[in-house]
Amino acid sequence: MKKIILSICVSLCLIACTDNALIKNKKNENNKISSPIKLKVGEGFVNPIGYYESKPRFSWQLPPASTQKQQTSYQIQVASSADFSKSSLIWDSGKVNSDDNAWVGYQGKALESRQRVYWRVRTWGQNQHVSNWSETQFIELGLLNNNDWQAKWVGHPDTNERYTNPSFNGMPAVDHILYRPQYLRTNFNLNKPIKKARLYVTAKGVFKPYINGSAISEDVMTPGWTPYHKRIETLTYDVSDYVTQGENAIAATLAEGWHTGRIFHPTQQEHVKPMRLLAQLEVTFKDGTQQVIATNNQWKSTNQGPIREAGNYDGETYDANFEMPNWNAASFDAKNWAKVYAEPIDPEVKLKPKRHSAPRATVTLPTVDIVSVKNGVAIFDMGQNMVGVPEITVPAKQGQTIKLRFSEALEQDKFYVKNLRSAKNIDLYTPKQDGEITYRPTFTFHGYRFVEISGYDTAFKPDLNWLTGKVIHSDFDVYDNFSSNHNKLNKLSSNVSWGLRGNFLDIPTDCPQRDERLGWTGDAQVFVSTSMYKADVYAFWAAWLESVREEQSIDGMIPKFVPFRPFLTDGTAAAWGDAATIVPWELYQYTGDINVLRENYNMMKRWLEYTEFHSFEHISNIGTYGDWLQPYSENGRAKGDTHPDLIATAYYARSVDIAAKTARLLGYKSDAQQYERLFNNIKIKFRDYFFDDNLNVVSTAIKTIKREKGKRLKQPKQSKITLKTTQTSYLLPLSFNLFNESEQQVAVKKLLAMLEQSDRHLRTGFLGTPMLYQVLQRYGHSDVMYDILLKETYPSWFYSINNGATTTWERWNSYSLTEGYNKANMNSLNHYAYGAVAQWFYNGMLGIQPTQPGFKTFKVEPQFTQRLNDLSGSVPTINGDIKASWSITNTQLTMRLFVPSNSQAELLLPQVTELKVMKNGKAISDLTALQPGEYQISGQVQLKRDVTNE
Ligand code: RAM
């Protein structure tokens, strides 16, 4: 009886409530606000297929034109069908009172391999009006677990031809194992109407997949580079349009890549194992049944195809005489091919969906000039130092091999390849008949501006149309978001972007041209923040961090480069290993995604244990590459003059400080307290150990070590060390807050005095350089920074531009137009570290800085100067683009600012008098909390003429 009454009450109430809701909704109809836009999952994926997270994070933006400037609530729905019918709902967040519009975690049942779900979001604004639902988006998961795979690793049975790598570029001839590129295939029959098909695929090596003769994707160099002994990324492709009812063929080519090719020197192959392919094609028929075609011992393979050799460093050799027409189509008869060798999946190597975009050719560059043609050898100029591959269409003679060589810069018209060291970077093409051929290498990449072509049919005159450059990098957007009236500054901005493109090929690398191309952790930590202002690279970094975690050794050591090969030397370096704390922290500052801290906190802690283990009374002696490539160092040493222990201890403090802040954010109170105490102790010790009472760097100190080569010594060992005073020895503690307030100004004075001594030229290497702008701006000396930045003479950024740079260089003096290359063995013209300065374009010149992670609140404090004008730029954030521009004519400032929805800005213009801030024709007086919208700003600025001698 009770039950019945209750149910009547509930029903009555339901009717009433629904009615109420209807009335309310009707009302809302009139006040509907536009629906959210730019829906993304994880680190920025749009409708991903082969997604990696079983509990995705959702992000969206409020439309800029909306009446809804700030969000007060949201609702997310996830469903198994796009109609969001009741029975299909998997998770409904309900109305959540929150202004969060990014990184909102899914809280339903964990999604499973292959699962496809639909999601949408709506928001409420200040007036409690609800928006329409957003457009429906989807997420489809990849194969999350090894046991989702029925496929076997397959490859050609004979893989190791031994051959001698002839002496090259002064390197001695060495024995080398050649792994010939392989062609693999199988036929299969589908005898029912097809609904959809997915290909899950990866390789040990690099691969290119085909179905029925067609390449199914434009991705290149897949699956990319991860610590292969722990994890290999897998790709998922929607191939529904490639398969047909009836007879089909699936095929792939396979080459060395990072897995099987040498890393660094040709002798470095001890890690190398043969290439293998793993593929699983899952076809769903219209009747709901499924068929799986997987790599197994029935597949056939040959290594007698036209790609004869291919390696990352050495280039590709293609012989058209080996072509096998239609080798990847169903009609091909592979009876002469070998049966593959097949092996099961190893449980300790995790197969995981690729968690960032694969590399692709994103831009095609035309040739701008033919520099010379002599004796059948033509040199082409792409006008830009680029990374990727050439595409040639040239007249060829049967049997006459066309040879392509690559160089970053000419030396007095001569083709220079010495800085490639043992990387041959040669592509060879042998035609099977006379006539025009078109060729683009598949399994290599080069860093170059100039291409030398020989072996073509000399009856023809070389033509600009013979060659284009296919620019390859991980497939993300590079922003065009800075411009000024200063051509060289614009060029520098462009050079930094090109350095980024060139070195973000699946992993962040130091250089793209020589026999190195490694994921140096130090370079990564100095550039990560800048890269976020210049390109959509959050997923790229988050993916690399997973590899960093995997490469952390049992004692907490973070290697110098990731993925790691312990050949060059083993181990780590201070400021390099500190990427473990700095990279996640900088990503968090830019994005506001706490997940990146959560994922990496344990790694941070373990790195700190390692550092503690290698220090004595808070002075770290981990060892370091130092302020790498500092100019004018004593005896020209690459490590610079700042003492390694000073650097190591400063970074130790910085990492502890980051860990303390991270622990607070994640709610680990006792960790936070412990790290805060430790930070203060290191700070005190750092101050007293490296500096005297007057805050001069001490000239000598007694160094104590308690461990040597990882082993505890019975008695601590002591030795005397000598120290030098450098710009970086003040920049580090100022940047990392290691001096008490009372002493900061003293340190700044000393730094400024040193800068005067060097005529306002920098004397900093990889580590000190990015601190110049942070520190000088923080202490009110942006005028000095402008002088350093706009210097035309060595060492400076413009010096490189004056000498023809189209990318940023490894060394301040890598090249000069008059003397050619710096002859150092290690000299890349495409290195991103010094490009870190571009962050100042946004944080300093335009003055946009987050005051809350993710720019939810931010300040705008442009650093005005008479030396520049007409600056404009934007900073893409989770809420949309922050846009700013300013120009000063005589003393009249004209400025614009756009504050995106759901964020708030503070405007700081201390030098401006007669300030007027207008929005929609109305004057705004409270500049501490500017609401979303467009602002016109004007006033008078009195600028002192910056001191400069140029
Ligand atoms: C070289 C490169 C690299 C740097 C290391 C220490 O290989 O310059 O960028 O990190 O040295």
Short mmCIF file of N, CA and C in Angstrom, two decimals, residues 610-707:
data_model
loop_
_atom_site.label_atom_id
_atom_site.label_comp_id
_atom_site.label_asym_id
_atom_site.label_seq_id
_atom_site.Cartn_x
_atom_site.Cartn_y
_atom_site.Cartn_z
N TYR A 610 67.08 10.35 -6.54
CA TYR A 610 68.36 10.13 -7.23
C TYR A 610 69.29 11.33 -7.00
N THR A 611 68.75 12.52 -7.12
CA THR A 611 69.57 13.72 -6.97
C THR A 611 70.11 13.81 -5.54
N GLU A 612 69.23 13.51 -4.60
CA GLU A 612 69.64 13.55 -3.19
C GLU A 612 70.81 12.58 -2.96
N PHE A 613 70.69 11.42 -3.56
CA PHE A 613 71.71 10.38 -3.44
C PHE A 613 73.07 10.87 -3.97
N HIS A 614 73.00 11.75 -4.94
CA HIS A 614 74.24 12.25 -5.55
C HIS A 614 74.59 13.66 -5.08
N SER A 615 74.21 13.96 -3.84
CA SER A 615 74.62 15.26 -3.33
C SER A 615 75.20 15.10 -1.94
N PHE A 616 75.93 16.10 -1.51
CA PHE A 616 76.48 16.09 -0.16
C PHE A 616 76.03 17.37 0.52
N GLU A 617 75.31 17.19 1.61
CA GLU A 617 74.75 18.35 2.32
C GLU A 617 74.12 19.35 1.35
N HIS A 618 73.26 18.85 0.52
CA HIS A 618 72.45 19.65 -0.42
C HIS A 618 73.21 20.20 -1.63
N ILE A 619 74.50 19.95 -1.70
CA ILE A 619 75.22 20.39 -2.90
C ILE A 619 75.27 19.19 -3.86
N SER A 620 74.63 19.36 -5.00
CA SER A 620 74.53 18.23 -5.93
C SER A 620 75.79 18.13 -6.77
N ASN A 621 76.28 16.91 -6.91
CA ASN A 621 77.41 16.73 -7.82
C ASN A 621 77.09 15.67 -8.87
N ILE A 622 75.88 15.76 -9.37
CA ILE A 622 75.45 14.83 -10.43
C ILE A 622 76.34 14.94 -11.66
N GLY A 623 76.87 16.13 -11.89
CA GLY A 623 77.62 16.35 -13.14
C GLY A 623 76.65 16.86 -14.19
N THR A 624 77.15 17.63 -15.12
CA THR A 624 76.26 18.23 -16.11
C THR A 624 77.02 18.63 -17.37
N TYR A 625 76.27 18.82 -18.43
CA TYR A 625 76.87 19.41 -19.63
C TYR A 625 77.04 20.91 -19.47
N GLY A 626 76.55 21.40 -18.35
CA GLY A 626 76.78 22.80 -18.03
C GLY A 626 75.95 23.73 -18.89
N ASP A 627 76.39 24.98 -18.90
CA ASP A 627 75.69 25.98 -19.72
C ASP A 627 76.20 25.76 -21.15
N TRP A 628 75.66 24.74 -21.74
CA TRP A 628 76.16 24.14 -22.97
C TRP A 628 76.35 25.16 -24.10
N LEU A 629 77.57 25.15 -24.64
CA LEU A 629 77.94 25.97 -25.79
C LEU A 629 77.88 27.47 -25.52
N GLN A 630 78.17 27.81 -24.26
CA GLN A 630 78.30 29.23 -23.90
C GLN A 630 79.40 29.88 -24.74
N PRO A 631 79.18 31.06 -25.29
CA PRO A 631 80.22 31.68 -26.11
C PRO A 631 81.36 32.23 -25.24
N TYR A 632 82.52 32.33 -25.82
CA TYR A 632 83.72 32.87 -25.15
C TYR A 632 84.06 32.12 -23.87
N SER A 633 83.83 30.83 -23.85
CA SER A 633 84.20 30.09 -22.63
C SER A 633 85.71 29.88 -22.62
N GLU A 634 86.23 29.60 -21.43
CA GLU A 634 87.67 29.40 -21.29
C GLU A 634 88.08 28.19 -22.12
N ASN A 635 89.09 28.33 -22.89
CA ASN A 635 89.60 27.27 -23.78
C ASN A 635 88.52 26.76 -24.74
N GLY A 636 87.49 27.54 -24.93
CA GLY A 636 86.43 27.13 -25.86
C GLY A 636 85.66 25.89 -25.42
N ARG A 637 85.70 25.60 -24.11
CA ARG A 637 85.06 24.34 -23.70
C ARG A 637 83.53 24.44 -23.87
N ALA A 638 82.99 23.33 -24.38
CA ALA A 638 81.56 23.30 -24.71
C ALA A 638 80.69 23.46 -23.47
N LYS A 639 81.20 23.01 -22.32
CA LYS A 639 80.38 23.04 -21.11
C LYS A 639 80.26 24.42 -20.49
N GLY A 640 80.99 25.39 -21.03
CA GLY A 640 80.87 26.75 -20.50
C GLY A 640 81.62 26.90 -19.19
N ASP A 641 81.56 28.10 -18.60
CA ASP A 641 82.39 28.43 -17.44
C ASP A 641 81.65 28.36 -16.10
N THR A 642 80.35 28.23 -16.11
CA THR A 642 79.62 28.17 -14.84
C THR A 642 79.90 26.80 -14.21
N HIS A 643 80.25 26.82 -12.93
CA HIS A 643 80.66 25.54 -12.33
C HIS A 643 79.52 24.51 -12.35
N PRO A 644 79.84 23.26 -12.72
CA PRO A 644 78.80 22.23 -12.81
C PRO A 644 78.01 22.04 -11.51
N ASP A 645 78.69 22.17 -10.36
CA ASP A 645 77.96 21.95 -9.10
C ASP A 645 76.99 23.09 -8.81
N LEU A 646 77.38 24.29 -9.25
CA LEU A 646 76.46 25.42 -9.07
C LEU A 646 75.19 25.18 -9.90
N ILE A 647 75.42 24.74 -11.12
CA ILE A 647 74.28 24.46 -11.99
C ILE A 647 73.44 23.32 -11.42
N ALA A 648 74.13 22.25 -11.04
CA ALA A 648 73.41 21.05 -10.57
C ALA A 648 72.60 21.38 -9.31
N THR A 649 73.19 22.19 -8.41
CA THR A 649 72.50 22.49 -7.16
C THR A 649 71.31 23.43 -7.41
N ALA A 650 71.51 24.39 -8.31
CA ALA A 650 70.39 25.30 -8.64
C ALA A 650 69.23 24.49 -9.23
N TYR A 651 69.54 23.56 -10.09
CA TYR A 651 68.47 22.75 -10.68
C TYR A 651 67.85 21.79 -9.67
N TYR A 652 68.67 21.33 -8.75
CA TYR A 652 68.14 20.48 -7.66
C TYR A 652 67.07 21.29 -6.92
N ALA A 653 67.42 22.52 -6.57
CA ALA A 653 66.47 23.37 -5.85
C ALA A 653 65.21 23.60 -6.69
N ARG A 654 65.40 23.87 -7.96
CA ARG A 654 64.25 24.14 -8.84
C ARG A 654 63.31 22.92 -8.89
N SER A 655 63.91 21.76 -9.02
CA SER A 655 63.08 20.55 -9.11
C SER A 655 62.34 20.29 -7.81
N VAL A 656 63.01 20.56 -6.68
CA VAL A 656 62.35 20.37 -5.39
C VAL A 656 61.20 21.37 -5.26
N ASP A 657 61.42 22.59 -5.68
CA ASP A 657 60.38 23.63 -5.63
C ASP A 657 59.16 23.20 -6.46
N ILE A 658 59.43 22.67 -7.65
CA ILE A 658 58.32 22.22 -8.50
C ILE A 658 57.59 21.05 -7.84
N ALA A 659 58.37 20.13 -7.26
CA ALA A 659 57.74 18.97 -6.60
C ALA A 659 56.87 19.43 -5.44
N ALA A 660 57.34 20.44 -4.71
CA ALA A 660 56.58 20.95 -3.56
C ALA A 660 55.25 21.53 -4.05
N LYS A 661 55.32 22.32 -5.11
CA LYS A 661 54.10 22.95 -5.63
C LYS A 661 53.16 21.89 -6.20
N THR A 662 53.74 20.91 -6.85
CA THR A 662 52.93 19.83 -7.42
C THR A 662 52.24 19.06 -6.31
N ALA A 663 52.99 18.75 -5.27
CA ALA A 663 52.41 17.99 -4.14
C ALA A 663 51.25 18.77 -3.54
N ARG A 664 51.40 20.08 -3.38
CA ARG A 664 50.29 20.92 -2.85
C ARG A 664 49.07 20.79 -3.75
N LEU A 665 49.28 20.92 -5.04
CA LEU A 665 48.15 20.89 -5.97
C LEU A 665 47.45 19.54 -5.97
N LEU A 666 48.24 18.50 -5.78
CA LEU A 666 47.64 17.16 -5.82
C LEU A 666 47.12 16.73 -4.45
N GLY A 667 47.33 17.58 -3.46
CA GLY A 667 46.81 17.28 -2.13
C GLY A 667 47.69 16.37 -1.28
N TYR A 668 48.96 16.24 -1.62
CA TYR A 668 49.88 15.43 -0.81
C TYR A 668 50.59 16.37 0.18
N LYS A 669 49.90 16.62 1.28
CA LYS A 669 50.35 17.67 2.20
C LYS A 669 51.72 17.41 2.79
N SER A 670 51.93 16.17 3.28
CA SER A 670 53.20 15.96 3.99
C SER A 670 54.37 15.98 3.02
N ASP A 671 54.16 15.49 1.80
CA ASP A 671 55.21 15.61 0.77
C ASP A 671 55.51 17.08 0.54
N ALA A 672 54.44 17.86 0.43
CA ALA A 672 54.62 19.28 0.12
C ALA A 672 55.46 19.94 1.21
N GLN A 673 55.11 19.65 2.46
CA GLN A 673 55.86 20.28 3.57
C GLN A 673 57.32 19.87 3.54
N GLN A 674 57.52 18.59 3.29
CA GLN A 674 58.89 18.08 3.27
C GLN A 674 59.71 18.75 2.16
N TYR A 675 59.10 18.86 0.96
CA TYR A 675 59.82 19.49 -0.16
C TYR A 675 60.01 20.99 0.07
N GLU A 676 59.04 21.63 0.73
CA GLU A 676 59.20 23.06 1.00
C GLU A 676 60.39 23.28 1.93
N ARG A 677 60.48 22.42 2.96
CA ARG A 677 61.63 22.53 3.89
C ARG A 677 62.94 22.28 3.15
N LEU A 678 62.92 21.25 2.34
CA LEU A 678 64.14 20.90 1.60
C LEU A 678 64.55 22.05 0.68
N PHE A 679 63.58 22.63 0.01
CA PHE A 679 63.87 23.75 -0.89
C PHE A 679 64.58 24.87 -0.11
N ASN A 680 64.04 25.20 1.06
CA ASN A 680 64.67 26.27 1.85
C ASN A 680 66.08 25.90 2.28
N ASN A 681 66.27 24.65 2.65
CA ASN A 681 67.61 24.22 3.06
C ASN A 681 68.60 24.28 1.91
N ILE A 682 68.15 23.83 0.73
CA ILE A 682 69.07 23.87 -0.42
C ILE A 682 69.40 25.33 -0.74
N LYS A 683 68.38 26.16 -0.66
CA LYS A 683 68.54 27.58 -0.96
C LYS A 683 69.62 28.22 -0.07
N ILE A 684 69.50 27.93 1.23
CA ILE A 684 70.48 28.50 2.18
C ILE A 684 71.87 27.99 1.87
N LYS A 685 71.95 26.67 1.63
CA LYS A 685 73.26 26.07 1.37
C LYS A 685 73.84 26.62 0.06
N PHE A 686 73.00 26.71 -0.94
CA PHE A 686 73.44 27.22 -2.25
C PHE A 686 74.04 28.62 -2.08
N ARG A 687 73.31 29.47 -1.36
CA ARG A 687 73.75 30.87 -1.16
C ARG A 687 75.12 30.91 -0.49
N ASP A 688 75.27 30.11 0.56
CA ASP A 688 76.49 30.22 1.35
C ASP A 688 77.67 29.47 0.76
N TYR A 689 77.36 28.46 -0.01
CA TYR A 689 78.45 27.64 -0.56
C TYR A 689 79.06 28.29 -1.80
N PHE A 690 78.22 28.86 -2.65
CA PHE A 690 78.73 29.36 -3.93
C PHE A 690 78.99 30.88 -3.94
N PHE A 691 78.51 31.60 -2.92
CA PHE A 691 78.65 33.06 -2.93
C PHE A 691 79.24 33.55 -1.62
N ASP A 692 80.04 34.63 -1.71
CA ASP A 692 80.62 35.19 -0.47
C ASP A 692 79.66 36.22 0.13
N ASP A 693 80.11 36.89 1.16
CA ASP A 693 79.23 37.84 1.87
C ASP A 693 78.72 38.94 0.96
N ASN A 694 79.55 39.30 -0.03
CA ASN A 694 79.13 40.39 -0.93
C ASN A 694 78.39 39.87 -2.15
N LEU A 695 78.03 38.64 -2.11
CA LEU A 695 77.31 37.97 -3.19
C LEU A 695 78.15 37.84 -4.47
N ASN A 696 79.48 37.78 -4.28
CA ASN A 696 80.32 37.41 -5.42
C ASN A 696 80.44 35.90 -5.45
N VAL A 697 80.60 35.37 -6.65
CA VAL A 697 80.80 33.91 -6.73
C VAL A 697 82.16 33.61 -6.09
N VAL A 698 82.20 32.64 -5.17
CA VAL A 698 83.48 32.33 -4.52
C VAL A 698 84.47 31.80 -5.56
N SER A 699 85.74 32.04 -5.34
CA SER A 699 86.69 31.57 -6.35
C SER A 699 87.07 30.11 -6.12
N THR A 700 87.03 29.69 -4.88
CA THR A 700 87.30 28.25 -4.62
C THR A 700 86.32 27.73 -3.56
N ALA A 701 86.18 26.43 -3.56
CA ALA A 701 85.33 25.80 -2.53
C ALA A 701 85.84 24.38 -2.31
N ILE A 702 85.48 23.83 -1.19
CA ILE A 702 85.85 22.43 -0.92
C ILE A 702 84.66 21.56 -1.28
N LYS A 703 84.93 20.67 -2.19
CA LYS A 703 83.85 19.79 -2.64
C LYS A 703 83.95 18.46 -1.91
N THR A 704 82.83 17.97 -1.46
CA THR A 704 82.82 16.68 -0.77
C THR A 704 81.90 15.73 -1.52
N ILE A 705 82.41 14.55 -1.74
CA ILE A 705 81.51 13.54 -2.33
C ILE A 705 81.48 12.30 -1.43
N LYS A 706 80.32 11.74 -1.34
CA LYS A 706 80.21 10.55 -0.48
C LYS A 706 80.03 9.29 -1.32
N ARG A 707 79.86 9.50 -2.61
CA ARG A 707 79.69 8.33 -3.48
C ARG A 707 80.51 8.53 -4.75
#
